[in-house]
């Protein structure tokens, strides 16, 4: 895939506007493909989202849990190539595949890691770019070589064959950027994320999956459902995913530890799931923290103690209004 060499890290300061149209190969992301006659019923008993009611024109967030309600994977779920796709970080897929396939032998379903290429289209012109590829106006659209999936007002995901991806890249006038810009959008959107180091550490609500409509509380039983329901109806969840902001003198280590001030002392608060450092050393991160922290709590990276961090507002509510 030599065409991927054309993409470069964007030199972006915190005050700079993002490109109006950019495209990035999402090399650390992948998808699990699910096909077969029993795909709908099988997945309905495995994941938090309502597979049965999802139409072919829409996508949804979802999570797959173990029997205790701890999360193996958080994903975006949609119809793709005659089956379903679960779009998620590649680092999750090995363990997630094994868990998802545990009982598949009893059903007519095939579950595999997709070989498709993921491309992220970003910017104020992302919508018009996708519109030029197809006459459809749906949020999930078949396109040449795969599917286009709307992420938000300024982002679309393309899941394509290698040939279709290469053809698209060779003809586009979009700014070709590295995946880090997609990460910045994810952080600013408060996107529920997980990494391999934190698999089976959190329940879905600690990753805000419920806040983005990734949990159905009316669909019936699925693996881990009892714990997920208890967290909602008995208020047992004590953590949530937050956006934090501050300064970083150096690149932020993968899975870096964030500390919070407790009086004159510092205590571990959580580990970073994703981060972005601007060229002017401003930085943003996603991290699971206790959900009862004061808005003005002081935070810092354990390995960069000279800079204070603070909570930044999420673009959605964590209040349970049901």
PDB file of C-alpha atoms in Angstrom:
ATOM      1  CA  UNK A   1       0.000   0.000   0.000  1.00  0.00           C
ATOM      2  CA  UNK A   2       2.562   2.540  -1.151  1.00  0.00           C
ATOM      3  CA  UNK A   3      -0.155   5.151  -1.658  1.00  0.00           C
ATOM      4  CA  UNK A   4      -0.288   5.571   2.127  1.00  0.00           C
ATOM      5  CA  UNK A   5       3.154   7.218   2.066  1.00  0.00           C
ATOM      6  CA  UNK A   6       1.581  10.399   0.678  1.00  0.00           C
ATOM      7  CA  UNK A   7       0.029  11.324   4.046  1.00  0.00           C
ATOM      8  CA  UNK A   8       1.767  13.585   6.560  1.00  0.00           C
ATOM      9  CA  UNK A   9       1.184  14.774  10.104  1.00  0.00           C
ATOM     10  CA  UNK A  10      -0.558  18.144  10.024  1.00  0.00           C
ATOM     11  CA  UNK A  11       1.314  20.985  11.739  1.00  0.00           C
ATOM     12  CA  UNK A  12      -1.653  22.396  13.637  1.00  0.00           C
ATOM     13  CA  UNK A  13      -1.599  24.949  16.451  1.00  0.00           C
ATOM     14  CA  UNK A  14      -4.527  25.100  18.876  1.00  0.00           C
ATOM     15  CA  UNK A  15      -5.687  28.392  17.312  1.00  0.00           C
ATOM     16  CA  UNK A  16      -5.438  27.193  13.715  1.00  0.00           C
ATOM     17  CA  UNK A  17      -8.518  26.235  11.700  1.00  0.00           C
ATOM     18  CA  UNK A  18      -8.742  22.653  10.517  1.00  0.00           C
ATOM     19  CA  UNK A  19      -8.558  22.005   6.755  1.00  0.00           C
ATOM     20  CA  UNK A  20     -11.850  22.429   4.909  1.00  0.00           C
ATOM     21  CA  UNK A  21     -11.348  18.996   3.349  1.00  0.00           C
ATOM     22  CA  UNK A  22      -8.833  16.408   4.540  1.00  0.00           C
ATOM     23  CA  UNK A  23      -8.510  12.664   4.135  1.00  0.00           C
ATOM     24  CA  UNK A  24      -6.506  10.217   6.236  1.00  0.00           C
ATOM     25  CA  UNK A  25      -5.821   6.489   6.194  1.00  0.00           C
ATOM     26  CA  UNK A  26      -7.065   5.167   9.540  1.00  0.00           C
ATOM     27  CA  UNK A  27      -4.293   2.624   9.869  1.00  0.00           C
ATOM     28  CA  UNK A  28      -4.871   1.842  13.542  1.00  0.00           C
ATOM     29  CA  UNK A  29      -8.551   1.139  12.921  1.00  0.00           C
ATOM     30  CA  UNK A  30     -10.228  -1.920  11.458  1.00  0.00           C
ATOM     31  CA  UNK A  31     -13.529  -3.731  11.347  1.00  0.00           C
ATOM     32  CA  UNK A  32     -15.058  -7.072  12.152  1.00  0.00           C
ATOM     33  CA  UNK A  33     -17.345  -8.373   9.389  1.00  0.00           C
ATOM     34  CA  UNK A  34     -20.403 -10.478  10.238  1.00  0.00           C
ATOM     35  CA  UNK A  35     -22.377 -12.408   7.609  1.00  0.00           C
ATOM     36  CA  UNK A  36     -24.721 -15.404   7.500  1.00  0.00           C
ATOM     37  CA  UNK A  37     -28.410 -16.152   7.949  1.00  0.00           C
ATOM     38  CA  UNK A  38     -28.297 -15.848  11.742  1.00  0.00           C
ATOM     39  CA  UNK A  39     -26.149 -12.717  11.936  1.00  0.00           C
ATOM     40  CA  UNK A  40     -28.932 -10.496  13.265  1.00  0.00           C
ATOM     41  CA  UNK A  41     -30.224 -12.840  15.970  1.00  0.00           C
ATOM     42  CA  UNK A  42     -26.743 -13.917  17.029  1.00  0.00           C
ATOM     43  CA  UNK A  43     -25.445 -10.379  17.488  1.00  0.00           C
ATOM     44  CA  UNK A  44     -28.633  -9.272  19.221  1.00  0.00           C
ATOM     45  CA  UNK A  45     -27.697 -11.562  22.104  1.00  0.00           C
ATOM     46  CA  UNK A  46     -24.095 -10.375  22.230  1.00  0.00           C
ATOM     47  CA  UNK A  47     -23.960  -6.563  22.094  1.00  0.00           C
ATOM     48  CA  UNK A  48     -25.538  -3.571  23.854  1.00  0.00           C
ATOM     49  CA  UNK A  49     -27.063  -1.900  20.787  1.00  0.00           C
ATOM     50  CA  UNK A  50     -30.322  -2.986  19.169  1.00  0.00           C
ATOM     51  CA  UNK A  51     -29.246  -4.897  16.058  1.00  0.00           C
ATOM     52  CA  UNK A  52     -32.796  -5.895  15.093  1.00  0.00           C
ATOM     53  CA  UNK A  53     -34.115  -2.344  14.676  1.00  0.00           C
ATOM     54  CA  UNK A  54     -31.049  -0.848  12.941  1.00  0.00           C
ATOM     55  CA  UNK A  55     -31.918  -0.013   9.341  1.00  0.00           C
ATOM     56  CA  UNK A  56     -29.457  -0.118   6.470  1.00  0.00           C
ATOM     57  CA  UNK A  57     -29.330   3.685   6.248  1.00  0.00           C
ATOM     58  CA  UNK A  58     -28.068   4.300   9.805  1.00  0.00           C
ATOM     59  CA  UNK A  59     -25.201   3.449  12.133  1.00  0.00           C
ATOM     60  CA  UNK A  60     -25.014   3.181  15.900  1.00  0.00           C
ATOM     61  CA  UNK A  61     -22.476   2.870  18.662  1.00  0.00           C
ATOM     62  CA  UNK A  62     -22.384  -0.343  20.635  1.00  0.00           C
ATOM     63  CA  UNK A  63     -20.316  -2.332  23.099  1.00  0.00           C
ATOM     64  CA  UNK A  64     -19.552  -6.019  23.598  1.00  0.00           C
ATOM     65  CA  UNK A  65     -19.099  -7.107  27.204  1.00  0.00           C
ATOM     66  CA  UNK A  66     -18.052 -10.129  29.178  1.00  0.00           C
ATOM     67  CA  UNK A  67     -20.487 -11.830  31.562  1.00  0.00           C
ATOM     68  CA  UNK A  68     -19.643  -9.288  34.285  1.00  0.00           C
ATOM     69  CA  UNK A  69     -20.467  -6.342  32.034  1.00  0.00           C
ATOM     70  CA  UNK A  70     -16.856  -5.301  31.398  1.00  0.00           C
ATOM     71  CA  UNK A  71     -16.161  -4.112  27.863  1.00  0.00           C
ATOM     72  CA  UNK A  72     -14.191  -6.080  25.277  1.00  0.00           C
ATOM     73  CA  UNK A  73     -14.921  -3.598  22.531  1.00  0.00           C
ATOM     74  CA  UNK A  74     -16.660  -0.314  21.736  1.00  0.00           C
ATOM     75  CA  UNK A  75     -17.539   0.040  18.078  1.00  0.00           C
ATOM     76  CA  UNK A  76     -19.577   1.798  15.427  1.00  0.00           C
ATOM     77  CA  UNK A  77     -22.023  -0.693  13.944  1.00  0.00           C
ATOM     78  CA  UNK A  78     -23.596  -0.578  10.471  1.00  0.00           C
ATOM     79  CA  UNK A  79     -24.706  -2.619   7.471  1.00  0.00           C
ATOM     80  CA  UNK A  80     -21.828  -3.284   5.056  1.00  0.00           C
ATOM     81  CA  UNK A  81     -21.404  -5.481   1.962  1.00  0.00           C
ATOM     82  CA  UNK A  82     -24.509  -7.555   2.638  1.00  0.00           C
ATOM     83  CA  UNK A  83     -23.676  -8.109   6.292  1.00  0.00           C
ATOM     84  CA  UNK A  84     -22.640  -6.023   9.282  1.00  0.00           C
ATOM     85  CA  UNK A  85     -19.427  -4.235  10.233  1.00  0.00           C
ATOM     86  CA  UNK A  86     -18.139  -3.365  13.710  1.00  0.00           C
ATOM     87  CA  UNK A  87     -15.642  -0.515  13.256  1.00  0.00           C
ATOM     88  CA  UNK A  88     -13.110  -0.283  16.110  1.00  0.00           C
ATOM     89  CA  UNK A  89      -9.405   0.095  16.936  1.00  0.00           C
ATOM     90  CA  UNK A  90      -7.354  -2.765  15.518  1.00  0.00           C
ATOM     91  CA  UNK A  91      -5.726  -3.330  18.899  1.00  0.00           C
ATOM     92  CA  UNK A  92      -9.057  -4.648  20.221  1.00  0.00           C
ATOM     93  CA  UNK A  93      -9.864  -7.028  17.403  1.00  0.00           C
ATOM     94  CA  UNK A  94      -7.847 -10.129  18.306  1.00  0.00           C
ATOM     95  CA  UNK A  95      -9.457 -10.609  21.716  1.00  0.00           C
ATOM     96  CA  UNK A  96     -12.806  -9.267  20.571  1.00  0.00           C
ATOM     97  CA  UNK A  97     -12.958 -11.748  17.692  1.00  0.00           C
ATOM     98  CA  UNK A  98     -12.264 -14.678  19.992  1.00  0.00           C
ATOM     99  CA  UNK A  99     -14.970 -13.603  22.431  1.00  0.00           C
ATOM    100  CA  UNK A 100     -17.514 -12.767  19.760  1.00  0.00           C
ATOM    101  CA  UNK A 101     -17.047 -16.137  18.063  1.00  0.00           C
ATOM    102  CA  UNK A 102     -17.343 -18.225  21.254  1.00  0.00           C
ATOM    103  CA  UNK A 103     -20.857 -19.473  20.553  1.00  0.00           C
ATOM    104  CA  UNK A 104     -20.976 -18.905  16.799  1.00  0.00           C
ATOM    105  CA  UNK A 105     -20.592 -22.635  16.126  1.00  0.00           C
ATOM    106  CA  UNK A 106     -24.254 -23.046  17.064  1.00  0.00           C
ATOM    107  CA  UNK A 107     -25.472 -20.433  14.546  1.00  0.00           C
ATOM    108  CA  UNK A 108     -25.292 -19.795  10.823  1.00  0.00           C
ATOM    109  CA  UNK A 109     -22.931 -16.865  11.123  1.00  0.00           C
ATOM    110  CA  UNK A 110     -19.410 -16.049   9.947  1.00  0.00           C
ATOM    111  CA  UNK A 111     -17.321 -13.576  11.924  1.00  0.00           C
ATOM    112  CA  UNK A 112     -13.999 -12.414  10.481  1.00  0.00           C
ATOM    113  CA  UNK A 113     -11.610  -9.501  10.540  1.00  0.00           C
ATOM    114  CA  UNK A 114     -12.313  -7.339   7.519  1.00  0.00           C
ATOM    115  CA  UNK A 115      -9.537  -6.667   5.004  1.00  0.00           C
ATOM    116  CA  UNK A 116     -11.114  -3.366   3.952  1.00  0.00           C
ATOM    117  CA  UNK A 117      -9.223  -0.075   4.153  1.00  0.00           C
ATOM    118  CA  UNK A 118     -10.581   2.641   6.446  1.00  0.00           C
ATOM    119  CA  UNK A 119     -10.310   6.247   5.276  1.00  0.00           C
ATOM    120  CA  UNK A 120     -11.424   9.263   7.281  1.00  0.00           C
ATOM    121  CA  UNK A 121     -12.860  12.260   5.406  1.00  0.00           C
ATOM    122  CA  UNK A 122     -12.877  15.428   7.519  1.00  0.00           C
ATOM    123  CA  UNK A 123     -13.749  19.106   7.364  1.00  0.00           C
ATOM    124  CA  UNK A 124     -16.566  21.467   6.441  1.00  0.00           C
ATOM    125  CA  UNK A 125     -16.490  20.086   2.879  1.00  0.00           C
ATOM    126  CA  UNK A 126     -16.656  16.417   3.931  1.00  0.00           C
ATOM    127  CA  UNK A 127     -20.396  16.197   3.275  1.00  0.00           C
ATOM    128  CA  UNK A 128     -20.155  17.599  -0.257  1.00  0.00           C
ATOM    129  CA  UNK A 129     -17.213  15.286  -0.961  1.00  0.00           C
ATOM    130  CA  UNK A 130     -19.284  12.220  -0.055  1.00  0.00           C
ATOM    131  CA  UNK A 131     -22.322  13.605  -1.909  1.00  0.00           C
ATOM    132  CA  UNK A 132     -20.199  13.705  -5.063  1.00  0.00           C
ATOM    133  CA  UNK A 133     -19.585   9.959  -4.783  1.00  0.00           C
ATOM    134  CA  UNK A 134     -23.224   8.824  -4.673  1.00  0.00           C
ATOM    135  CA  UNK A 135     -26.803   9.993  -5.232  1.00  0.00           C
ATOM    136  CA  UNK A 136     -27.871   8.661  -1.834  1.00  0.00           C
ATOM    137  CA  UNK A 137     -28.586  11.071   1.016  1.00  0.00           C
ATOM    138  CA  UNK A 138     -28.523   8.437   3.782  1.00  0.00           C
ATOM    139  CA  UNK A 139     -26.117   8.329   6.726  1.00  0.00           C
ATOM    140  CA  UNK A 140     -24.820   4.948   5.521  1.00  0.00           C
ATOM    141  CA  UNK A 141     -24.364   4.693   1.775  1.00  0.00           C
ATOM    142  CA  UNK A 142     -23.044   2.054  -0.606  1.00  0.00           C
ATOM    143  CA  UNK A 143     -20.216   3.507  -2.721  1.00  0.00           C
ATOM    144  CA  UNK A 144     -17.825   2.065  -5.269  1.00  0.00           C
ATOM    145  CA  UNK A 145     -15.852  -0.624  -3.437  1.00  0.00           C
ATOM    146  CA  UNK A 146     -17.571  -0.392  -0.070  1.00  0.00           C
ATOM    147  CA  UNK A 147     -19.530   1.925   2.222  1.00  0.00           C
ATOM    148  CA  UNK A 148     -19.592   5.552   3.375  1.00  0.00           C
ATOM    149  CA  UNK A 149     -20.707   6.136   6.979  1.00  0.00           C
ATOM    150  CA  UNK A 150     -21.540   9.526   8.471  1.00  0.00           C
ATOM    151  CA  UNK A 151     -19.758  10.109  11.778  1.00  0.00           C
ATOM    152  CA  UNK A 152     -20.823  13.687  12.492  1.00  0.00           C
ATOM    153  CA  UNK A 153     -21.363  17.028  10.743  1.00  0.00           C
ATOM    154  CA  UNK A 154     -17.720  17.216   9.626  1.00  0.00           C
ATOM    155  CA  UNK A 155     -16.674  13.570   9.306  1.00  0.00           C
ATOM    156  CA  UNK A 156     -17.357  10.543   7.165  1.00  0.00           C
ATOM    157  CA  UNK A 157     -15.800   7.096   7.303  1.00  0.00           C
ATOM    158  CA  UNK A 158     -15.075   5.208   4.098  1.00  0.00           C
ATOM    159  CA  UNK A 159     -14.620   1.438   4.358  1.00  0.00           C
ATOM    160  CA  UNK A 160     -13.302   0.321   0.968  1.00  0.00           C
ATOM    161  CA  UNK A 161     -11.395  -2.367  -0.847  1.00  0.00           C
ATOM    162  CA  UNK A 162      -7.715  -1.584  -1.297  1.00  0.00           C
ATOM    163  CA  UNK A 163      -8.252  -0.971  -5.020  1.00  0.00           C
ATOM    164  CA  UNK A 164     -11.136   1.441  -4.418  1.00  0.00           C
ATOM    165  CA  UNK A 165      -9.183   3.275  -1.719  1.00  0.00           C
ATOM    166  CA  UNK A 166      -6.123   3.653  -3.940  1.00  0.00           C
ATOM    167  CA  UNK A 167      -8.240   4.909  -6.849  1.00  0.00           C
ATOM    168  CA  UNK A 168      -9.950   7.476  -4.628  1.00  0.00           C
ATOM    169  CA  UNK A 169      -6.697   8.742  -3.126  1.00  0.00           C
ATOM    170  CA  UNK A 170      -5.031   9.113  -6.518  1.00  0.00           C
ATOM    171  CA  UNK A 171      -7.812  11.401  -7.759  1.00  0.00           C
ATOM    172  CA  UNK A 172      -8.739  13.463  -4.709  1.00  0.00           C
ATOM    173  CA  UNK A 173      -7.828  17.094  -4.137  1.00  0.00           C
ATOM    174  CA  UNK A 174      -8.330  16.761  -0.378  1.00  0.00           C
ATOM    175  CA  UNK A 175      -5.427  17.546   1.944  1.00  0.00           C
ATOM    176  CA  UNK A 176      -3.737  14.238   2.719  1.00  0.00           C
ATOM    177  CA  UNK A 177      -3.084  14.058   6.453  1.00  0.00           C
ATOM    178  CA  UNK A 178      -2.083  11.479   9.037  1.00  0.00           C
ATOM    179  CA  UNK A 179      -4.599   9.719  11.264  1.00  0.00           C
ATOM    180  CA  UNK A 180      -3.869  12.055  14.187  1.00  0.00           C
ATOM    181  CA  UNK A 181      -6.332  14.637  12.830  1.00  0.00           C
ATOM    182  CA  UNK A 182      -9.100  12.012  13.064  1.00  0.00           C
ATOM    183  CA  UNK A 183      -8.031  11.412  16.668  1.00  0.00           C
ATOM    184  CA  UNK A 184      -8.418  15.130  17.379  1.00  0.00           C
ATOM    185  CA  UNK A 185     -11.965  15.063  16.012  1.00  0.00           C
ATOM    186  CA  UNK A 186     -12.700  11.953  18.115  1.00  0.00           C
ATOM    187  CA  UNK A 187     -11.485  13.647  21.283  1.00  0.00           C
ATOM    188  CA  UNK A 188     -13.416  16.852  20.661  1.00  0.00           C
ATOM    189  CA  UNK A 189     -16.539  14.777  20.001  1.00  0.00           C
ATOM    190  CA  UNK A 190     -16.085  12.801  23.228  1.00  0.00           C
ATOM    191  CA  UNK A 191     -16.215   9.608  21.164  1.00  0.00           C
ATOM    192  CA  UNK A 192     -16.423   6.447  23.287  1.00  0.00           C
ATOM    193  CA  UNK A 193     -13.063   4.757  22.777  1.00  0.00           C
ATOM    194  CA  UNK A 194     -11.178   1.812  24.194  1.00  0.00           C
ATOM    195  CA  UNK A 195      -7.641   0.470  23.812  1.00  0.00           C
ATOM    196  CA  UNK A 196      -6.190  -2.996  24.314  1.00  0.00           C
ATOM    197  CA  UNK A 197      -4.603  -2.066  27.656  1.00  0.00           C
ATOM    198  CA  UNK A 198      -8.016  -1.167  29.098  1.00  0.00           C
ATOM    199  CA  UNK A 199     -10.091  -4.055  27.747  1.00  0.00           C
ATOM    200  CA  UNK A 200     -12.237  -5.623  30.498  1.00  0.00           C
ATOM    201  CA  UNK A 201     -11.655  -2.674  32.851  1.00  0.00           C
ATOM    202  CA  UNK A 202     -14.793  -0.580  32.269  1.00  0.00           C
ATOM    203  CA  UNK A 203     -18.531  -1.079  31.973  1.00  0.00           C
ATOM    204  CA  UNK A 204     -20.149   0.619  28.934  1.00  0.00           C
ATOM    205  CA  UNK A 205     -21.470   3.571  30.939  1.00  0.00           C
ATOM    206  CA  UNK A 206     -17.932   4.415  32.093  1.00  0.00           C
ATOM    207  CA  UNK A 207     -17.139   4.963  28.394  1.00  0.00           C
ATOM    208  CA  UNK A 208     -20.308   7.066  27.836  1.00  0.00           C
ATOM    209  CA  UNK A 209     -21.780   4.488  25.451  1.00  0.00           C
ATOM    210  CA  UNK A 210     -25.268   5.224  26.824  1.00  0.00           C
ATOM    211  CA  UNK A 211     -24.841   8.964  26.183  1.00  0.00           C
ATOM    212  CA  UNK A 212     -24.417   8.363  22.440  1.00  0.00           C
ATOM    213  CA  UNK A 213     -27.352   5.918  22.221  1.00  0.00           C
ATOM    214  CA  UNK A 214     -25.172   2.817  22.104  1.00  0.00           C
ATOM    215  CA  UNK A 215     -27.141   0.888  24.745  1.00  0.00           C
ATOM    216  CA  UNK A 216     -30.702  -0.360  24.365  1.00  0.00           C
ATOM    217  CA  UNK A 217     -32.408  -0.887  27.715  1.00  0.00           C
ATOM    218  CA  UNK A 218     -35.466  -2.478  26.093  1.00  0.00           C
ATOM    219  CA  UNK A 219     -34.015  -5.034  23.653  1.00  0.00           C
ATOM    220  CA  UNK A 220     -33.799  -7.992  26.034  1.00  0.00           C
ATOM    221  CA  UNK A 221     -30.906 -10.115  27.194  1.00  0.00           C
ATOM    222  CA  UNK A 222     -27.322  -9.952  25.977  1.00  0.00           C
ATOM    223  CA  UNK A 223     -23.969 -10.818  27.504  1.00  0.00           C
ATOM    224  CA  UNK A 224     -23.342  -8.560  30.521  1.00  0.00           C
ATOM    225  CA  UNK A 225     -26.848  -7.065  30.390  1.00  0.00           C
ATOM    226  CA  UNK A 226     -27.533  -7.519  34.107  1.00  0.00           C
ATOM    227  CA  UNK A 227     -24.576  -5.361  35.134  1.00  0.00           C
ATOM    228  CA  UNK A 228     -25.342  -2.707  32.513  1.00  0.00           C
ATOM    229  CA  UNK A 229     -28.973  -2.501  33.673  1.00  0.00           C
ATOM    230  CA  UNK A 230     -27.949  -2.317  37.342  1.00  0.00           C
ATOM    231  CA  UNK A 231     -25.617   0.569  36.579  1.00  0.00           C
ATOM    232  CA  UNK A 232     -28.523   2.486  35.079  1.00  0.00           C
ATOM    233  CA  UNK A 233     -31.374   1.688  37.446  1.00  0.00           C
ATOM    234  CA  UNK A 234     -29.419   1.516  40.702  1.00  0.00           C
ATOM    235  CA  UNK A 235     -26.907   4.265  39.959  1.00  0.00           C
ATOM    236  CA  UNK A 236     -23.970   1.925  40.452  1.00  0.00           C
ATOM    237  CA  UNK A 237     -21.673   3.447  37.849  1.00  0.00           C
ATOM    238  CA  UNK A 238     -19.049   5.730  39.391  1.00  0.00           C
ATOM    239  CA  UNK A 239     -16.960   6.636  36.327  1.00  0.00           C
ATOM    240  CA  UNK A 240     -17.344   8.384  32.981  1.00  0.00           C
ATOM    241  CA  UNK A 241     -15.324   9.366  29.942  1.00  0.00           C
ATOM    242  CA  UNK A 242     -14.125  12.981  30.022  1.00  0.00           C
ATOM    243  CA  UNK A 243     -12.287  15.389  27.756  1.00  0.00           C
ATOM    244  CA  UNK A 244      -9.334  16.981  29.539  1.00  0.00           C
ATOM    245  CA  UNK A 245      -7.121  19.812  28.329  1.00  0.00           C
ATOM    246  CA  UNK A 246      -3.798  21.307  29.303  1.00  0.00           C
ATOM    247  CA  UNK A 247      -0.220  21.665  28.126  1.00  0.00           C
ATOM    248  CA  UNK A 248       2.309  18.990  27.293  1.00  0.00           C
ATOM    249  CA  UNK A 249       6.013  19.708  26.873  1.00  0.00           C
ATOM    250  CA  UNK A 250       6.506  16.378  25.099  1.00  0.00           C
ATOM    251  CA  UNK A 251       4.389  13.818  23.294  1.00  0.00           C
ATOM    252  CA  UNK A 252       1.950  12.075  25.616  1.00  0.00           C
ATOM    253  CA  UNK A 253       2.833   8.454  26.266  1.00  0.00           C
ATOM    254  CA  UNK A 254       0.406   5.747  25.210  1.00  0.00           C
ATOM    255  CA  UNK A 255      -1.897   4.921  28.132  1.00  0.00           C
ATOM    256  CA  UNK A 256      -0.310   7.709  30.187  1.00  0.00           C
ATOM    257  CA  UNK A 257      -1.510   8.081  33.768  1.00  0.00           C
ATOM    258  CA  UNK A 258      -3.462  11.150  34.821  1.00  0.00           C
ATOM    259  CA  UNK A 259      -3.386  12.271  38.466  1.00  0.00           C
ATOM    260  CA  UNK A 260      -5.840  14.440  40.400  1.00  0.00           C
ATOM    261  CA  UNK A 261      -5.153  16.784  43.274  1.00  0.00           C
ATOM    262  CA  UNK A 262      -6.470  15.641  46.662  1.00  0.00           C
ATOM    263  CA  UNK A 263      -5.581  18.347  49.146  1.00  0.00           C
ATOM    264  CA  UNK A 264      -1.819  18.725  48.895  1.00  0.00           C
ATOM    265  CA  UNK A 265      -1.384  15.236  47.480  1.00  0.00           C
ATOM    266  CA  UNK A 266      -1.840  13.651  44.077  1.00  0.00           C
ATOM    267  CA  UNK A 267      -3.660  10.399  43.411  1.00  0.00           C
ATOM    268  CA  UNK A 268      -4.119   8.319  40.295  1.00  0.00           C
ATOM    269  CA  UNK A 269      -7.317   9.272  38.463  1.00  0.00           C
ATOM    270  CA  UNK A 270      -7.239   7.311  35.204  1.00  0.00           C
ATOM    271  CA  UNK A 271      -5.251   6.407  32.112  1.00  0.00           C
ATOM    272  CA  UNK A 272      -5.400   8.266  28.827  1.00  0.00           C
ATOM    273  CA  UNK A 273      -7.317   6.499  26.060  1.00  0.00           C
ATOM    274  CA  UNK A 274      -6.449   8.975  23.299  1.00  0.00           C
ATOM    275  CA  UNK A 275      -4.539  12.262  23.105  1.00  0.00           C
ATOM    276  CA  UNK A 276      -3.634  15.032  20.679  1.00  0.00           C
ATOM    277  CA  UNK A 277      -0.798  17.531  21.118  1.00  0.00           C
ATOM    278  CA  UNK A 278      -0.894  20.736  19.069  1.00  0.00           C
ATOM    279  CA  UNK A 279       2.254  22.368  17.715  1.00  0.00           C
ATOM    280  CA  UNK A 280       1.982  25.101  20.390  1.00  0.00           C
ATOM    281  CA  UNK A 281       2.050  22.423  23.153  1.00  0.00           C
ATOM    282  CA  UNK A 282      -1.643  22.710  23.973  1.00  0.00           C
ATOM    283  CA  UNK A 283      -3.120  19.241  24.318  1.00  0.00           C
ATOM    284  CA  UNK A 284      -6.394  17.356  24.650  1.00  0.00           C
ATOM    285  CA  UNK A 285      -7.107  13.830  25.856  1.00  0.00           C
ATOM    286  CA  UNK A 286      -9.881  11.365  26.580  1.00  0.00           C
ATOM    287  CA  UNK A 287      -9.721   9.598  29.920  1.00  0.00           C
ATOM    288  CA  UNK A 288     -12.086   7.662  32.188  1.00  0.00           C
ATOM    289  CA  UNK A 289     -12.343   9.455  35.547  1.00  0.00           C
ATOM    290  CA  UNK A 290     -14.552   9.342  38.643  1.00  0.00           C
ATOM    291  CA  UNK A 291     -17.857  10.958  37.649  1.00  0.00           C
ATOM    292  CA  UNK A 292     -18.162  13.000  40.844  1.00  0.00           C
ATOM    293  CA  UNK A 293     -15.135  15.252  40.324  1.00  0.00           C
ATOM    294  CA  UNK A 294     -15.575  18.995  40.815  1.00  0.00           C
ATOM    295  CA  UNK A 295     -15.539  20.998  37.585  1.00  0.00           C
ATOM    296  CA  UNK A 296     -12.448  22.868  38.771  1.00  0.00           C
ATOM    297  CA  UNK A 297     -10.452  19.780  39.813  1.00  0.00           C
ATOM    298  CA  UNK A 298      -6.722  20.071  39.154  1.00  0.00           C
ATOM    299  CA  UNK A 299      -5.209  17.317  37.006  1.00  0.00           C
ATOM    300  CA  UNK A 300      -1.753  16.525  35.681  1.00  0.00           C
ATOM    301  CA  UNK A 301       0.086  13.858  33.741  1.00  0.00           C
ATOM    302  CA  UNK A 302       2.139  11.720  36.097  1.00  0.00           C
ATOM    303  CA  UNK A 303       5.193  11.945  33.843  1.00  0.00           C
ATOM    304  CA  UNK A 304       4.765  15.685  33.070  1.00  0.00           C
ATOM    305  CA  UNK A 305       4.047  17.246  36.457  1.00  0.00           C
ATOM    306  CA  UNK A 306       4.868  20.865  35.539  1.00  0.00           C
ATOM    307  CA  UNK A 307       1.608  21.425  33.659  1.00  0.00           C
ATOM    308  CA  UNK A 308      -1.904  21.475  35.091  1.00  0.00           C
ATOM    309  CA  UNK A 309      -4.871  20.038  33.220  1.00  0.00           C
ATOM    310  CA  UNK A 310      -8.596  20.710  33.596  1.00  0.00           C
ATOM    311  CA  UNK A 311     -11.898  19.171  32.552  1.00  0.00           C
ATOM    312  CA  UNK A 312     -13.318  20.365  29.243  1.00  0.00           C
ATOM    313  CA  UNK A 313     -17.064  20.290  28.457  1.00  0.00           C
ATOM    314  CA  UNK A 314     -18.443  17.269  26.651  1.00  0.00           C
ATOM    315  CA  UNK A 315     -20.572  17.960  23.558  1.00  0.00           C
ATOM    316  CA  UNK A 316     -23.373  15.800  24.984  1.00  0.00           C
ATOM    317  CA  UNK A 317     -25.058  15.274  28.344  1.00  0.00           C
ATOM    318  CA  UNK A 318     -24.302  12.512  30.831  1.00  0.00           C
ATOM    319  CA  UNK A 319     -27.612  13.098  32.618  1.00  0.00           C
ATOM    320  CA  UNK A 320     -30.024  10.179  32.484  1.00  0.00           C
ATOM    321  CA  UNK A 321     -33.312  11.736  31.423  1.00  0.00           C
ATOM    322  CA  UNK A 322     -35.252   8.503  30.954  1.00  0.00           C
TER     323      UNK A 322
END
